[in-house]
mmCIF file of N, CA, C and O in Angstrom:
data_model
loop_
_atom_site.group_PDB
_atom_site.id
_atom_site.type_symbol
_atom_site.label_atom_id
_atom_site.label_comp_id
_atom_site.label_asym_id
_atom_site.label_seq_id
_atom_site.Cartn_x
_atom_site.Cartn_y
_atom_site.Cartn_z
ATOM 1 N N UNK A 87 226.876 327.621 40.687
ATOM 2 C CA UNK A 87 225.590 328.286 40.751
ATOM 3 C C UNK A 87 225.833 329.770 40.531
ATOM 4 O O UNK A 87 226.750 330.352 41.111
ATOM 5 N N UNK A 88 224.848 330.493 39.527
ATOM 6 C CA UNK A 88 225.302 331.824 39.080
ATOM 7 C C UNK A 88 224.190 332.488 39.270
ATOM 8 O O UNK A 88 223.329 331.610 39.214
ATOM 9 N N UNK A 89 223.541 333.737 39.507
ATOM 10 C CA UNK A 89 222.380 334.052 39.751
ATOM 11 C C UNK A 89 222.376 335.585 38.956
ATOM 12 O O UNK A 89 223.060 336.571 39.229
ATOM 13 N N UNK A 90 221.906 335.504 38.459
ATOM 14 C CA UNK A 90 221.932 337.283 37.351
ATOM 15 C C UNK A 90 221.668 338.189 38.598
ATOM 16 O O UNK A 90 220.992 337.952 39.599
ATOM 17 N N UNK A 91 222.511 339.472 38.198
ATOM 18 C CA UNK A 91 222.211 340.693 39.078
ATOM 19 C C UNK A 91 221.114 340.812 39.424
ATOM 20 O O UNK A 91 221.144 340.951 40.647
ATOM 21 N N UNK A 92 220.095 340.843 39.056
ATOM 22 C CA UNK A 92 218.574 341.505 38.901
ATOM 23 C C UNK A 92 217.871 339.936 39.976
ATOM 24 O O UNK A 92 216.915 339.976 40.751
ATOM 25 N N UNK A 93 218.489 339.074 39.738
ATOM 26 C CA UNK A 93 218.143 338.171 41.126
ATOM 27 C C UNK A 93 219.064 337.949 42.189
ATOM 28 O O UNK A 93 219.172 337.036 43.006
ATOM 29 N N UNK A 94 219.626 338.874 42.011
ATOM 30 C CA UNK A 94 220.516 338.140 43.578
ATOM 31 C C UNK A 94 220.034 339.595 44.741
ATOM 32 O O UNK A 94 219.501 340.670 44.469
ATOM 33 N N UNK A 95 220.471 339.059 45.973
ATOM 34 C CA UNK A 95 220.107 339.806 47.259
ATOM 35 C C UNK A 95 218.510 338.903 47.378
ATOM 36 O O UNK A 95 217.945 339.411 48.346
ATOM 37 N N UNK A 96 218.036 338.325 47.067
ATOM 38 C CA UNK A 96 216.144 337.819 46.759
ATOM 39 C C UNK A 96 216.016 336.567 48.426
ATOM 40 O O UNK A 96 215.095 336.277 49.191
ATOM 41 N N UNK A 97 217.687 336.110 48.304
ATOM 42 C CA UNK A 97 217.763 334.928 48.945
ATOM 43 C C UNK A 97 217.081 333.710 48.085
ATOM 44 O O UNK A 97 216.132 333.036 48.488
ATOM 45 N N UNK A 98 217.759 333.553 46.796
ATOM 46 C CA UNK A 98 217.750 332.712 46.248
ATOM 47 C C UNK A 98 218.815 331.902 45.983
ATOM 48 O O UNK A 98 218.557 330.706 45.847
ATOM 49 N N UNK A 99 220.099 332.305 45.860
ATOM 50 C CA UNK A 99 221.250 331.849 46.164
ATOM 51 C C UNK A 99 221.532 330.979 47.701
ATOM 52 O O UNK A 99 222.083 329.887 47.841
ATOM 53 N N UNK A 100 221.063 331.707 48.551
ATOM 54 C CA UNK A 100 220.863 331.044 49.764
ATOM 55 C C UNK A 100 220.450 329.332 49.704
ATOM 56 O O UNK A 100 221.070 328.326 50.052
ATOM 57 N N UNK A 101 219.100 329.546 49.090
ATOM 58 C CA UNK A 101 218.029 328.543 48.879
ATOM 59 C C UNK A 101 218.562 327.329 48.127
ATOM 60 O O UNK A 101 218.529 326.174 48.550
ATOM 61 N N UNK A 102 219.221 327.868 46.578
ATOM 62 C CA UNK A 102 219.615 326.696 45.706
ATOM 63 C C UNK A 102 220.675 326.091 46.604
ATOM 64 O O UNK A 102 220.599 324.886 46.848
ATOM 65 N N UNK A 103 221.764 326.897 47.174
ATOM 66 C CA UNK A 103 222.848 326.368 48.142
ATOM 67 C C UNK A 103 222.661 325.599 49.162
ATOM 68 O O UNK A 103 223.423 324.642 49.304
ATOM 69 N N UNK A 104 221.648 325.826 50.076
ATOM 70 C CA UNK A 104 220.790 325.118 50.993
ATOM 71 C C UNK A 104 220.187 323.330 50.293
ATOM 72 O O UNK A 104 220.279 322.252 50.882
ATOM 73 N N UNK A 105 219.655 323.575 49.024
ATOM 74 C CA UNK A 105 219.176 323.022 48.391
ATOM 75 C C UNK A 105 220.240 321.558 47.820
ATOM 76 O O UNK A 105 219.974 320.375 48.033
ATOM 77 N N UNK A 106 221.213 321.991 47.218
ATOM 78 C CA UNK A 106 222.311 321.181 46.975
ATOM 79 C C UNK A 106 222.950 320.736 48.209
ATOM 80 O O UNK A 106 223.033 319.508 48.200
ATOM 81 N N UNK A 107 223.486 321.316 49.381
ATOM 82 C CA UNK A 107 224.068 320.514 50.342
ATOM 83 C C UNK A 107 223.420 319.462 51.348
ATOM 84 O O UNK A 107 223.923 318.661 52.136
ATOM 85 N N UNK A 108 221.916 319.827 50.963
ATOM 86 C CA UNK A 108 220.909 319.045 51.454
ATOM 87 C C UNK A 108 220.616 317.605 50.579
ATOM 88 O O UNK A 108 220.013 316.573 50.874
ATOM 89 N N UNK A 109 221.225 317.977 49.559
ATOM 90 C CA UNK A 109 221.224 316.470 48.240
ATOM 91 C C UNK A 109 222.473 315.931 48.678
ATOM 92 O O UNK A 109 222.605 314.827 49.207
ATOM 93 N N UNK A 110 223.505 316.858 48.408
ATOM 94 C CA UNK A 110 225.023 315.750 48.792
ATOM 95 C C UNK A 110 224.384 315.134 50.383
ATOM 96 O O UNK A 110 224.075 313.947 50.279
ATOM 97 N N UNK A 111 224.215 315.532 51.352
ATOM 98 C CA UNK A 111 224.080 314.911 53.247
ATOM 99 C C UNK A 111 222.986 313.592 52.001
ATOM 100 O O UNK A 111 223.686 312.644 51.646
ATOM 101 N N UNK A 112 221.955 313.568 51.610
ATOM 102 C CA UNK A 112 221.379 312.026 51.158
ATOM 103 C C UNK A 112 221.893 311.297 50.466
ATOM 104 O O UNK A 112 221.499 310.154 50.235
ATOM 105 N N UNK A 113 222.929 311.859 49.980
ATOM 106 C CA UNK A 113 223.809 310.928 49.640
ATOM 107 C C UNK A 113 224.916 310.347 50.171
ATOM 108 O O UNK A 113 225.455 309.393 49.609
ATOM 109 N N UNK A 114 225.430 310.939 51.475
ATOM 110 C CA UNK A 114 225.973 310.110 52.317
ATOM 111 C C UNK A 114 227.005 311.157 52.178
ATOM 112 O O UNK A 114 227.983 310.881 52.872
ATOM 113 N N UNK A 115 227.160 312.544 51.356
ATOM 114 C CA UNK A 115 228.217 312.902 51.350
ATOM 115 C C UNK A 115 228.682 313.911 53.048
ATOM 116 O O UNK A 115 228.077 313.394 53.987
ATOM 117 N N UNK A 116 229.535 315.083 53.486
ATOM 118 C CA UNK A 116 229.580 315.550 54.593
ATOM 119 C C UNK A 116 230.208 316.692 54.338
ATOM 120 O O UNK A 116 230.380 317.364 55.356
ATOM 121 N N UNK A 117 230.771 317.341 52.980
ATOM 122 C CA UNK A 117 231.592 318.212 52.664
ATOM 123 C C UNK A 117 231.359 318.267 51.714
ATOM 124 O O UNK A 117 230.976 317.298 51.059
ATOM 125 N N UNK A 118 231.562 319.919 51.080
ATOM 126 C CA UNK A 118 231.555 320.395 50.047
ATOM 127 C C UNK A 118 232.807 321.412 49.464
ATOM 128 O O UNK A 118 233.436 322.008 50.337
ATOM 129 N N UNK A 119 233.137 321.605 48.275
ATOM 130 C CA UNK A 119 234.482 322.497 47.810
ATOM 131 C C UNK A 119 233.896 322.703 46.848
ATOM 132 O O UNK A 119 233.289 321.775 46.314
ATOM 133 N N UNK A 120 233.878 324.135 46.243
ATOM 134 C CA UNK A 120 233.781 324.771 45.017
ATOM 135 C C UNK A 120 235.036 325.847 44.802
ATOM 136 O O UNK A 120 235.886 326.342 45.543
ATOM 137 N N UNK A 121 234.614 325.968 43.051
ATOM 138 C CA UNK A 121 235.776 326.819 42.458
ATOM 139 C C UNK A 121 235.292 327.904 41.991
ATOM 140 O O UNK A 121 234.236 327.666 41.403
ATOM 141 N N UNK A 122 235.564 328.967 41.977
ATOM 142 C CA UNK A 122 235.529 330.311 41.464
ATOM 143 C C UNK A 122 236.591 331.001 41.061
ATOM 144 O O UNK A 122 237.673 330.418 41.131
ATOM 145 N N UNK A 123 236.562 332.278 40.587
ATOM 146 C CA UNK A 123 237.796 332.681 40.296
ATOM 147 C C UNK A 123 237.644 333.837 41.367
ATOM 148 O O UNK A 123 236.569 334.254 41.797
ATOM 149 N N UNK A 124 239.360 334.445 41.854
ATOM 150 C CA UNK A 124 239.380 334.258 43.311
ATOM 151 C C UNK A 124 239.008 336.079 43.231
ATOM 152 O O UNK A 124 239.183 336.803 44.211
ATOM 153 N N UNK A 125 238.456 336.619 41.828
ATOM 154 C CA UNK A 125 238.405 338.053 41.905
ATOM 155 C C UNK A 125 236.257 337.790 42.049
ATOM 156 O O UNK A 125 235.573 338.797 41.868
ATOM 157 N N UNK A 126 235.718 336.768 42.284
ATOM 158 C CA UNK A 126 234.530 336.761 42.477
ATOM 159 C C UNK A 126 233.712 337.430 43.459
ATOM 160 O O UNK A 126 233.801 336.924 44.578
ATOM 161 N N UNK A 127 232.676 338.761 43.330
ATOM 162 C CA UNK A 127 232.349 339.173 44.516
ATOM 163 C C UNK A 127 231.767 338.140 45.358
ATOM 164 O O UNK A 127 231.762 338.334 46.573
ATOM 165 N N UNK A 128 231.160 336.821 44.771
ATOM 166 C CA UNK A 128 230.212 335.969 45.539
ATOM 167 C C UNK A 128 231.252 335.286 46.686
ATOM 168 O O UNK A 128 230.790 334.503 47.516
ATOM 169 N N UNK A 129 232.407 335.567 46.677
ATOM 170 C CA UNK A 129 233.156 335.035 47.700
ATOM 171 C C UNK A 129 232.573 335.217 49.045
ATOM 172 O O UNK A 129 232.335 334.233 49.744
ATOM 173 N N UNK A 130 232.241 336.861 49.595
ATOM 174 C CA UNK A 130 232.170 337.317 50.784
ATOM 175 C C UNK A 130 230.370 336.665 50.874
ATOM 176 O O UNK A 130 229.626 337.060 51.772
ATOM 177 N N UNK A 131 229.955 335.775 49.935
ATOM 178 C CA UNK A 131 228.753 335.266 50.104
ATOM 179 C C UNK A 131 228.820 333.746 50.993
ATOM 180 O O UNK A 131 228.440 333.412 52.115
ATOM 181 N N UNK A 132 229.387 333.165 50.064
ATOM 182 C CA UNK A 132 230.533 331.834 50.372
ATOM 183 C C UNK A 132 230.783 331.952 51.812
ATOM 184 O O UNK A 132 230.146 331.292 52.634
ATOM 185 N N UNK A 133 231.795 332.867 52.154
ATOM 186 C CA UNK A 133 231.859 332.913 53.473
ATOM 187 C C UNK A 133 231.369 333.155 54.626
ATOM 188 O O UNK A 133 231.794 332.728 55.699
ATOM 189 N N UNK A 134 230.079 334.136 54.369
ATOM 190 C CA UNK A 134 228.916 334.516 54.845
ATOM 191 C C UNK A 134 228.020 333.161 55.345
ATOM 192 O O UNK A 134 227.240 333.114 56.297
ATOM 193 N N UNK A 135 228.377 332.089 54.414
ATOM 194 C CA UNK A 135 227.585 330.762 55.340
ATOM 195 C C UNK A 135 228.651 329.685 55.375
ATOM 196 O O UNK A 135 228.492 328.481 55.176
ATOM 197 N N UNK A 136 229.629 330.257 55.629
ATOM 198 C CA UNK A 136 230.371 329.263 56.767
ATOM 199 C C UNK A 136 231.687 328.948 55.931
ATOM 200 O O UNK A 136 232.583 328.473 56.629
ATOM 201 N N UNK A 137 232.011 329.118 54.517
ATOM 202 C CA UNK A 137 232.926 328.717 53.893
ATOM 203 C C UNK A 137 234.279 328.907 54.044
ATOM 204 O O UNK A 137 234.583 329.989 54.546
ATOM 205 N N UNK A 138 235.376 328.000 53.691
ATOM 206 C CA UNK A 138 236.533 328.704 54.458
ATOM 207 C C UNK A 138 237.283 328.891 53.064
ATOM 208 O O UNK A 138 236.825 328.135 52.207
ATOM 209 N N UNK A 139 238.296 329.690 52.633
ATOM 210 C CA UNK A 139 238.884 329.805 51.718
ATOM 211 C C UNK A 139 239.848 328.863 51.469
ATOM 212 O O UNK A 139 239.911 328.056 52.396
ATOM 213 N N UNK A 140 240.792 328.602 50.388
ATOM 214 C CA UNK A 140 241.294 327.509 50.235
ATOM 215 C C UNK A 140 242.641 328.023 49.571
ATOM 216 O O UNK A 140 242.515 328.858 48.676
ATOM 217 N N UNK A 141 243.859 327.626 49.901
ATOM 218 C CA UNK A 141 244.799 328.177 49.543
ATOM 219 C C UNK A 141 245.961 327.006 49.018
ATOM 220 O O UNK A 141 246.400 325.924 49.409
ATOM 221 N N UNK A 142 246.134 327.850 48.004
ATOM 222 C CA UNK A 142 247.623 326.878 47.324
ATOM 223 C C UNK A 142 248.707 326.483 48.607
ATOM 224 O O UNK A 142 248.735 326.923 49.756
ATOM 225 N N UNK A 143 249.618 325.434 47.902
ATOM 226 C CA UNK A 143 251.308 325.353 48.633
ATOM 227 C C UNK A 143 251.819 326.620 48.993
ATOM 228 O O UNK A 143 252.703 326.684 49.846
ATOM 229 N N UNK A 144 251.455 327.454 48.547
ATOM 230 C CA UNK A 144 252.543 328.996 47.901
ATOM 231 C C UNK A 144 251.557 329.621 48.916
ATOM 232 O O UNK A 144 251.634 330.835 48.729
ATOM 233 N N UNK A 145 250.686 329.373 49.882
ATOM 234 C CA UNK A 145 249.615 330.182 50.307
ATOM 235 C C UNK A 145 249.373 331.303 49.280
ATOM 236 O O UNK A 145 249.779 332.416 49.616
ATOM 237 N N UNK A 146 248.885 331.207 48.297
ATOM 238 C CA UNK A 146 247.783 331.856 47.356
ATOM 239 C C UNK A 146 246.510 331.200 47.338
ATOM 240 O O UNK A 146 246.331 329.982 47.309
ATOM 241 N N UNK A 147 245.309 332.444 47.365
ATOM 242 C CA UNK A 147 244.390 332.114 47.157
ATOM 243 C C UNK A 147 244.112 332.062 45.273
ATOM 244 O O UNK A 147 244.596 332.806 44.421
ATOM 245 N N UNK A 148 243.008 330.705 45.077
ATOM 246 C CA UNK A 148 242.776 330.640 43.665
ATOM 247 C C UNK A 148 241.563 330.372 43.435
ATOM 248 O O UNK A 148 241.134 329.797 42.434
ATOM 249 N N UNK A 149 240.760 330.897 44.625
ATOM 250 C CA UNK A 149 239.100 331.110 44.012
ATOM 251 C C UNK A 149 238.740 329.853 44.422
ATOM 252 O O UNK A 149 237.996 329.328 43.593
ATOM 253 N N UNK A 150 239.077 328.856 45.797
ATOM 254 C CA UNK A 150 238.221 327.896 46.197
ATOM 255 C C UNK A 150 238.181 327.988 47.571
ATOM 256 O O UNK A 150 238.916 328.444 48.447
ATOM 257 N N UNK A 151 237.073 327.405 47.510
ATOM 258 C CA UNK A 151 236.315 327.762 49.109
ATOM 259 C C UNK A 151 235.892 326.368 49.285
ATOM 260 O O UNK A 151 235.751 325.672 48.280
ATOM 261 N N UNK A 152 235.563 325.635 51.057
ATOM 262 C CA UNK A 152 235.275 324.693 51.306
ATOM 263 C C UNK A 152 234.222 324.902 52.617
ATOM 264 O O UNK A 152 234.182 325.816 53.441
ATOM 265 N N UNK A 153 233.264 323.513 52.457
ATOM 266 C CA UNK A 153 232.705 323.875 53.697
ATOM 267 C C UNK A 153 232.658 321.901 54.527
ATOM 268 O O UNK A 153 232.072 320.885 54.154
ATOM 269 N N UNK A 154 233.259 322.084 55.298
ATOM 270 C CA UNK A 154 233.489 321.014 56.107
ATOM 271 C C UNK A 154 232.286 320.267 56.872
ATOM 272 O O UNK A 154 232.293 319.067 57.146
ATOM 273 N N UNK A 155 231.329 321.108 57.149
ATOM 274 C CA UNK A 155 230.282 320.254 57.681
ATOM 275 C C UNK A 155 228.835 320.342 56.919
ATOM 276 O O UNK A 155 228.022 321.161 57.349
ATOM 277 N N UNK A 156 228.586 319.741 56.101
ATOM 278 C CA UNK A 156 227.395 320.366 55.038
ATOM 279 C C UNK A 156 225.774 320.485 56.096
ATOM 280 O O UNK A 156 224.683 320.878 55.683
ATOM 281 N N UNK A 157 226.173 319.916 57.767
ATOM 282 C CA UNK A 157 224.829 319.693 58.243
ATOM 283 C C UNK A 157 224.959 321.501 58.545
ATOM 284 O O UNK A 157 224.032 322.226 58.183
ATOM 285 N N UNK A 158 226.157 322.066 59.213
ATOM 286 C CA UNK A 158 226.185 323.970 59.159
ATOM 287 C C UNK A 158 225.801 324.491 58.346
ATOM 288 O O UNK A 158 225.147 325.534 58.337
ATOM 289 N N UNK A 159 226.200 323.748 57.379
ATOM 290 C CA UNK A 159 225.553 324.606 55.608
ATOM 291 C C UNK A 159 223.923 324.958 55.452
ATOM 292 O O UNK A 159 223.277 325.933 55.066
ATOM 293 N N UNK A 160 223.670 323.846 55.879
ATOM 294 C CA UNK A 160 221.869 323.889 55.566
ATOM 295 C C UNK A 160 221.308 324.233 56.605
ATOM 296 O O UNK A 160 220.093 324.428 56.574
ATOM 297 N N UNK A 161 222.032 324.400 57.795
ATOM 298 C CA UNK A 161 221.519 325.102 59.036
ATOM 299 C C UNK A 161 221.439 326.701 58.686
ATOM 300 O O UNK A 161 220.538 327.446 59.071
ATOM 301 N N UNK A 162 222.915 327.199 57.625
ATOM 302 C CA UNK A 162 222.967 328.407 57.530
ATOM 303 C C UNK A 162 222.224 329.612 56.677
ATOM 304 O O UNK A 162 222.086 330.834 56.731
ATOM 305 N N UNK A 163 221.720 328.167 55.620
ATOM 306 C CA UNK A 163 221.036 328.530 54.636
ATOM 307 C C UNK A 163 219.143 328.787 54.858
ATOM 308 O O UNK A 163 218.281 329.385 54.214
ATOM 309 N N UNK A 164 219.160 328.038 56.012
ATOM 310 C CA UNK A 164 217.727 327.892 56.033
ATOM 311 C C UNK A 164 217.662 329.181 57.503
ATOM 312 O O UNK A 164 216.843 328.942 58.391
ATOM 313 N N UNK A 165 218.395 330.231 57.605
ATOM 314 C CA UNK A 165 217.702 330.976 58.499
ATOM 315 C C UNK A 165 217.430 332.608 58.351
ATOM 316 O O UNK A 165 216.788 333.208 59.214
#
């Protein structure tokens, strides 16, 4: 999910994110992982609702983030 400068801060990013982890939970899913590249400002967004970073063998980070309970996710998104 990518949101042009001129829309982000709107809390629309929030919303679509809210939006998708609320589709994976009806589908039976409970977790989510995405990829970015790890120089992304949207990281400190990511983590901002709950995401944890994700690190190689080598402990390097490579731009993935996870969120373990998707019912926190949509709790985090919707407030």
């Amino acid at each position: 999910i990518y949101l042009r400068r001129d829309y982000q801060r709107l809390g629309l990013g929030r919303k679509l994110l809210g939006e998708v982890a609320q589709r994976l939970l009806a589908e039976g899913k409970t977790n989510l992982v995405l990829f970015s590249t790890p120089q992304n400002p949207s990281g400190a967004f990511f983590e901002a609702l709950g995401a944890k970073r994700l690190y190689d063998q080598k402990g390097v980070f490579q731009g993935g983030y996870a969120w373990s309970d998707l019912q926190a996710l949509v709790k985090a998104c919707t407030q």
